[in-house]
């Protein structure tokens, strides 16, 4: 790891910017995946399908009549 860090000084400004942008995007994607995974666990008991919603809505309509 230290060897990689030391080699950054030999890169041009453009190459450094390019490398940092790639690393930033990778970090953003990893963070996004962690958030999505945590939400799946938190709301895993909730039904989200449109078929389920439509079925519940039909039951509500039948109860109103």
mmCIF file of N, CA and C in Angstrom:
data_model
loop_
_atom_site.group_PDB
_atom_site.id
_atom_site.type_symbol
_atom_site.label_atom_id
_atom_site.label_comp_id
_atom_site.label_asym_id
_atom_site.label_seq_id
_atom_site.Cartn_x
_atom_site.Cartn_y
_atom_site.Cartn_z
ATOM 1 N N UNK A 1 0.829 -1.188 0.000
ATOM 2 C CA UNK A 1 0.000 0.000 0.000
ATOM 3 C C UNK A 1 0.874 1.251 0.000
ATOM 4 N N UNK A 2 1.914 1.233 0.821
ATOM 5 C CA UNK A 2 2.813 2.389 0.892
ATOM 6 C C UNK A 2 3.490 2.641 -0.452
ATOM 7 N N UNK A 3 3.804 1.569 -1.162
ATOM 8 C CA UNK A 3 4.435 1.701 -2.480
ATOM 9 C C UNK A 3 3.485 2.413 -3.461
ATOM 10 N N UNK A 4 2.236 2.087 -3.389
ATOM 11 C CA UNK A 4 1.235 2.746 -4.247
ATOM 12 C C UNK A 4 1.140 4.228 -3.890
ATOM 13 N N UNK A 5 1.079 4.514 -2.607
ATOM 14 C CA UNK A 5 0.986 5.909 -2.158
ATOM 15 C C UNK A 5 2.211 6.697 -2.616
ATOM 16 N N UNK A 6 3.375 6.103 -2.480
ATOM 17 C CA UNK A 6 4.609 6.772 -2.899
ATOM 18 C C UNK A 6 4.642 7.004 -4.415
ATOM 19 N N UNK A 7 4.058 6.115 -5.183
ATOM 20 C CA UNK A 7 4.086 6.250 -6.638
ATOM 21 C C UNK A 7 3.137 7.340 -7.142
ATOM 22 N N UNK A 8 2.228 7.811 -6.314
ATOM 23 C CA UNK A 8 1.300 8.868 -6.730
ATOM 24 C C UNK A 8 2.038 10.140 -7.121
ATOM 25 N N UNK A 9 3.146 10.411 -6.481
ATOM 26 C CA UNK A 9 3.908 11.625 -6.769
ATOM 27 C C UNK A 9 4.446 11.636 -8.199
ATOM 28 N N UNK A 10 4.645 10.459 -8.775
ATOM 29 C CA UNK A 10 5.177 10.402 -10.139
ATOM 30 C C UNK A 10 4.092 10.543 -11.207
ATOM 31 N N UNK A 11 2.837 10.534 -10.802
ATOM 32 C CA UNK A 11 1.731 10.687 -11.753
ATOM 33 C C UNK A 11 1.519 12.162 -12.092
ATOM 34 N N UNK A 12 1.079 12.397 -13.302
ATOM 35 C CA UNK A 12 0.738 13.768 -13.694
ATOM 36 C C UNK A 12 -0.526 14.207 -12.940
ATOM 37 N N UNK A 13 -0.777 15.491 -12.912
ATOM 38 C CA UNK A 13 -1.974 16.034 -12.252
ATOM 39 C C UNK A 13 -3.237 15.422 -12.866
ATOM 40 N N UNK A 14 -3.253 15.292 -14.188
ATOM 41 C CA UNK A 14 -4.416 14.713 -14.875
ATOM 42 C C UNK A 14 -4.625 13.253 -14.482
ATOM 43 N N UNK A 15 -3.536 12.495 -14.421
ATOM 44 C CA UNK A 15 -3.644 11.083 -14.023
ATOM 45 C C UNK A 15 -4.091 10.947 -12.572
ATOM 46 N N UNK A 16 -3.582 11.827 -11.707
ATOM 47 C CA UNK A 16 -4.013 11.803 -10.313
ATOM 48 C C UNK A 16 -5.508 12.108 -10.213
ATOM 49 N N UNK A 17 -5.946 13.142 -10.938
ATOM 50 C CA UNK A 17 -7.369 13.493 -10.922
ATOM 51 C C UNK A 17 -8.218 12.336 -11.421
ATOM 52 N N UNK A 18 -7.757 11.683 -12.494
ATOM 53 C CA UNK A 18 -8.476 10.546 -13.056
ATOM 54 C C UNK A 18 -8.572 9.409 -12.033
ATOM 55 N N UNK A 19 -7.459 9.089 -11.401
ATOM 56 C CA UNK A 19 -7.420 8.031 -10.400
ATOM 57 C C UNK A 19 -8.333 8.352 -9.218
ATOM 58 N N UNK A 20 -8.261 9.574 -8.720
ATOM 59 C CA UNK A 20 -9.085 9.959 -7.581
ATOM 60 C C UNK A 20 -10.567 9.914 -7.933
ATOM 61 N N UNK A 21 -10.911 10.280 -9.150
ATOM 62 C CA UNK A 21 -12.309 10.233 -9.585
ATOM 63 C C UNK A 21 -12.815 8.789 -9.642
ATOM 64 N N UNK A 22 -11.991 7.894 -10.145
ATOM 65 C CA UNK A 22 -12.358 6.475 -10.171
ATOM 66 C C UNK A 22 -12.573 5.954 -8.756
ATOM 67 N N UNK A 23 -11.656 6.286 -7.858
ATOM 68 C CA UNK A 23 -11.781 5.835 -6.470
ATOM 69 C C UNK A 23 -13.003 6.444 -5.792
ATOM 70 N N UNK A 24 -13.294 7.716 -6.078
ATOM 71 C CA UNK A 24 -14.465 8.372 -5.499
ATOM 72 C C UNK A 24 -15.752 7.696 -5.970
ATOM 73 N N UNK A 25 -15.835 7.390 -7.255
ATOM 74 C CA UNK A 25 -17.027 6.720 -7.792
ATOM 75 C C UNK A 25 -17.201 5.333 -7.196
ATOM 76 N N UNK A 26 -16.083 4.632 -7.031
ATOM 77 C CA UNK A 26 -16.150 3.292 -6.433
ATOM 78 C C UNK A 26 -16.658 3.380 -4.997
ATOM 79 N N UNK A 27 -16.162 4.361 -4.250
ATOM 80 C CA UNK A 27 -16.582 4.538 -2.863
ATOM 81 C C UNK A 27 -18.075 4.891 -2.796
ATOM 82 N N UNK A 28 -18.518 5.773 -3.697
ATOM 83 C CA UNK A 28 -19.944 6.138 -3.741
ATOM 84 C C UNK A 28 -20.806 4.914 -4.000
ATOM 85 N N UNK A 29 -20.392 4.068 -4.933
ATOM 86 C CA UNK A 29 -21.158 2.867 -5.271
ATOM 87 C C UNK A 29 -21.199 1.906 -4.089
ATOM 88 N N UNK A 30 -20.063 1.740 -3.409
ATOM 89 C CA UNK A 30 -20.033 0.866 -2.233
ATOM 90 C C UNK A 30 -20.964 1.404 -1.148
ATOM 91 N N UNK A 31 -20.944 2.699 -0.918
ATOM 92 C CA UNK A 31 -21.814 3.322 0.090
ATOM 93 C C UNK A 31 -23.272 3.131 -0.287
ATOM 94 N N UNK A 32 -23.561 3.326 -1.556
ATOM 95 C CA UNK A 32 -24.934 3.152 -2.036
ATOM 96 C C UNK A 32 -25.413 1.713 -1.803
ATOM 97 N N UNK A 33 -24.557 0.742 -2.099
ATOM 98 C CA UNK A 33 -24.929 -0.658 -1.907
ATOM 99 C C UNK A 33 -25.152 -0.984 -0.422
ATOM 100 N N UNK A 34 -24.349 -0.400 0.445
ATOM 101 C CA UNK A 34 -24.523 -0.615 1.888
ATOM 102 C C UNK A 34 -25.870 -0.061 2.346
ATOM 103 N N UNK A 35 -26.215 1.118 1.863
ATOM 104 C CA UNK A 35 -27.497 1.736 2.234
ATOM 105 C C UNK A 35 -28.660 0.893 1.725
ATOM 106 N N UNK A 36 -28.578 0.465 0.478
ATOM 107 C CA UNK A 36 -29.651 -0.358 -0.093
ATOM 108 C C UNK A 36 -29.799 -1.646 0.695
ATOM 109 N N UNK A 37 -28.682 -2.280 1.009
ATOM 110 C CA UNK A 37 -28.731 -3.531 1.769
ATOM 111 C C UNK A 37 -29.343 -3.315 3.155
ATOM 112 N N UNK A 38 -28.993 -2.231 3.816
ATOM 113 C CA UNK A 38 -29.533 -1.979 5.153
ATOM 114 C C UNK A 38 -31.030 -1.700 5.099
ATOM 115 N N UNK A 39 -31.480 -1.029 4.047
ATOM 116 C CA UNK A 39 -32.913 -0.769 3.916
ATOM 117 C C UNK A 39 -33.685 -2.042 3.619
ATOM 118 N N UNK A 40 -33.104 -2.928 2.848
ATOM 119 C CA UNK A 40 -33.764 -4.206 2.577
ATOM 120 C C UNK A 40 -34.016 -4.949 3.875
ATOM 121 N N UNK A 41 -33.034 -4.954 4.742
ATOM 122 C CA UNK A 41 -33.197 -5.639 6.016
ATOM 123 C C UNK A 41 -34.238 -4.958 6.885
ATOM 124 N N UNK A 42 -34.230 -3.636 6.895
ATOM 125 C CA UNK A 42 -35.146 -2.888 7.747
ATOM 126 C C UNK A 42 -36.586 -3.044 7.291
ATOM 127 N N UNK A 43 -36.818 -3.046 5.989
ATOM 128 C CA UNK A 43 -38.176 -3.091 5.459
ATOM 129 C C UNK A 43 -38.500 -4.420 4.780
ATOM 130 N N UNK A 44 -37.762 -5.449 5.097
ATOM 131 C CA UNK A 44 -37.956 -6.730 4.414
ATOM 132 C C UNK A 44 -39.333 -7.344 4.671
ATOM 133 N N UNK A 45 -39.979 -6.965 5.764
ATOM 134 C CA UNK A 45 -41.290 -7.535 6.059
ATOM 135 C C UNK A 45 -42.428 -6.809 5.342
ATOM 136 N N UNK A 46 -42.136 -5.725 4.657
ATOM 137 C CA UNK A 46 -43.169 -4.988 3.949
ATOM 138 C C UNK A 46 -43.299 -5.487 2.518
ATOM 139 N N UNK A 47 -44.551 -5.731 2.107
ATOM 140 C CA UNK A 47 -44.792 -6.144 0.731
ATOM 141 C C UNK A 47 -44.708 -4.915 -0.168
ATOM 142 N N UNK A 48 -44.060 -5.074 -1.306
ATOM 143 C CA UNK A 48 -43.896 -3.927 -2.189
ATOM 144 C C UNK A 48 -44.406 -4.180 -3.602
ATOM 145 N N UNK A 49 -44.938 -5.361 -3.860
ATOM 146 C CA UNK A 49 -45.362 -5.650 -5.221
ATOM 147 C C UNK A 49 -46.662 -4.932 -5.552
ATOM 148 N N UNK A 50 -46.823 -4.559 -6.795
ATOM 149 C CA UNK A 50 -48.046 -3.884 -7.226
ATOM 150 C C UNK A 50 -49.235 -4.836 -7.175
ATOM 151 N N UNK A 51 -48.998 -6.131 -7.394
ATOM 152 C CA UNK A 51 -50.088 -7.107 -7.296
ATOM 153 C C UNK A 51 -50.642 -7.167 -5.880
ATOM 154 N N UNK A 52 -49.746 -7.134 -4.901
ATOM 155 C CA UNK A 52 -50.177 -7.154 -3.507
ATOM 156 C C UNK A 52 -50.973 -5.894 -3.172
ATOM 157 N N UNK A 53 -50.499 -4.749 -3.647
ATOM 158 C CA UNK A 53 -51.204 -3.494 -3.422
ATOM 159 C C UNK A 53 -52.598 -3.544 -4.048
ATOM 160 N N UNK A 54 -52.682 -4.012 -5.275
ATOM 161 C CA UNK A 54 -53.976 -4.096 -5.969
ATOM 162 C C UNK A 54 -54.925 -5.037 -5.233
ATOM 163 N N UNK A 55 -54.391 -6.131 -4.738
ATOM 164 C CA UNK A 55 -55.218 -7.084 -3.993
ATOM 165 C C UNK A 55 -55.773 -6.454 -2.717
ATOM 166 N N UNK A 56 -54.931 -5.755 -1.977
ATOM 167 C CA UNK A 56 -55.386 -5.080 -0.750
ATOM 168 C C UNK A 56 -56.414 -4.009 -1.078
ATOM 169 N N UNK A 57 -56.218 -3.306 -2.163
ATOM 170 C CA UNK A 57 -57.146 -2.250 -2.564
ATOM 171 C C UNK A 57 -58.513 -2.855 -2.897
ATOM 172 N N UNK A 58 -58.539 -3.980 -3.566
ATOM 173 C CA UNK A 58 -59.805 -4.642 -3.890
ATOM 174 C C UNK A 58 -60.544 -5.074 -2.626
ATOM 175 N N UNK A 59 -59.795 -5.525 -1.635
ATOM 176 C CA UNK A 59 -60.411 -5.903 -0.354
ATOM 177 C C UNK A 59 -61.020 -4.676 0.312
ATOM 178 N N UNK A 60 -60.304 -3.556 0.296
ATOM 179 C CA UNK A 60 -60.830 -2.318 0.863
ATOM 180 C C UNK A 60 -62.099 -1.867 0.160
ATOM 181 N N UNK A 61 -62.108 -1.966 -1.157
ATOM 182 C CA UNK A 61 -63.294 -1.558 -1.934
ATOM 183 C C UNK A 61 -64.454 -2.462 -1.595
ATOM 184 N N UNK A 62 -64.208 -3.758 -1.478
ATOM 185 C CA UNK A 62 -65.283 -4.695 -1.138
ATOM 186 C C UNK A 62 -65.839 -4.405 0.253
ATOM 187 N N UNK A 63 -64.999 -4.015 1.190
ATOM 188 C CA UNK A 63 -65.453 -3.720 2.542
ATOM 189 C C UNK A 63 -66.282 -2.435 2.597
ATOM 190 N N UNK A 64 -65.969 -1.487 1.707
ATOM 191 C CA UNK A 64 -66.710 -0.224 1.673
ATOM 192 C C UNK A 64 -68.124 -0.427 1.135
ATOM 193 N N UNK A 65 -68.328 -1.403 0.266
ATOM 194 C CA UNK A 65 -69.652 -1.646 -0.354
ATOM 195 C C UNK A 65 -70.510 -2.480 0.505
#
